[in-house]
C-alpha positions in Angstrom: 164.9 61.2 -40.7 168.6 61.2 -40.3 171.2 58.6 -41.4 174.3 57.7 -39.5 176.2 55.0 -37.7 175.6 53.0 -34.5 178.8 51.6 -33.0 178.5 48.8 -30.5 181.2 48.2 -27.8 182.2 45.3 -25.6 179.1 43.2 -24.6 176.8 45.1 -27.0 179.2 44.3 -29.9 179.1 40.6 -28.9 175.3 40.6 -28.5 174.7 42.3 -31.9 177.4 40.2 -33.6 178.7 43.3 -35.4 180.8 46.3 -34.5 178.7 48.9 -36.3 175.7 49.4 -38.6 173.8 52.3 -40.2 170.8 53.9 -38.7 167.9 55.7 -40.4 166.0 57.4 -37.6 164.9 60.8 -36.2 165.6 60.0 -32.6 167.7 57.7 -30.4 164.6 55.8 -29.4 163.8 55.1 -33.0 167.3 53.9 -33.8 167.4 51.7 -30.7 164.0 50.2 -31.5 165.2 49.3 -35.0 168.4 47.7 -33.5 166.2 45.6 -31.2 164.2 44.4 -34.2 167.3 43.5 -36.2 169.0 41.8 -33.2 166.4 40.2 -31.0 167.6 38.2 -28.0 170.7 39.1 -26.0 171.1 42.6 -27.4 167.7 43.6 -26.2 168.8 42.8 -22.6 172.2 44.4 -23.0 170.7 47.7 -24.2 168.9 48.0 -20.9 172.2 48.4 -19.1 174.0 50.6 -21.7 174.8 54.3 -21.7 174.9 56.2 -25.0 176.8 58.9 -26.7 175.3 60.8 -29.6 177.8 62.7 -31.6 180.2 62.4 -28.7 177.8 63.9 -26.2 176.5 61.8 -23.3 172.8 61.1 -23.3 172.6 60.7 -19.6 169.1 60.5 -18.2 167.4 62.3 -21.1 164.4 60.4 -22.5 165.6 58.7 -25.7 162.6 60.1 -27.6 163.9 63.6 -27.0 167.4 62.9 -28.3 167.5 64.0 -32.0 169.9 62.3 -34.4 171.8 64.0 -37.2 172.7 63.1 -40.7 176.2 61.6 -40.6 176.0 61.3 -36.9 177.2 58.5 -34.6 175.6 56.7 -31.7 178.0 54.9 -29.4 176.5 52.0 -27.4 178.5 51.6 -24.2 177.7 48.7 -21.8 179.0 48.9 -18.3 182.8 48.3 -18.2 184.6 46.4 -15.4 188.0 47.3 -14.1 189.5 50.6 -13.7 
């Protein structure tokens, strides 16, 4: 199990009610499941539309169960952004 930080941006930040929090998880799927448990409601819906960066690398279409997290790592939760 790794320990690091989840950072929420824009609508994800509003839905979670915080800008960041720690994670203790082996995979992105585990970290997101724990976030859903801590923040039921709107964040659960927002996460369905988000993209993710793990240690600055885009997750893309990889299954979240296959994305390993690192000690001291960072997960960026990025909802769709409007504008350009």
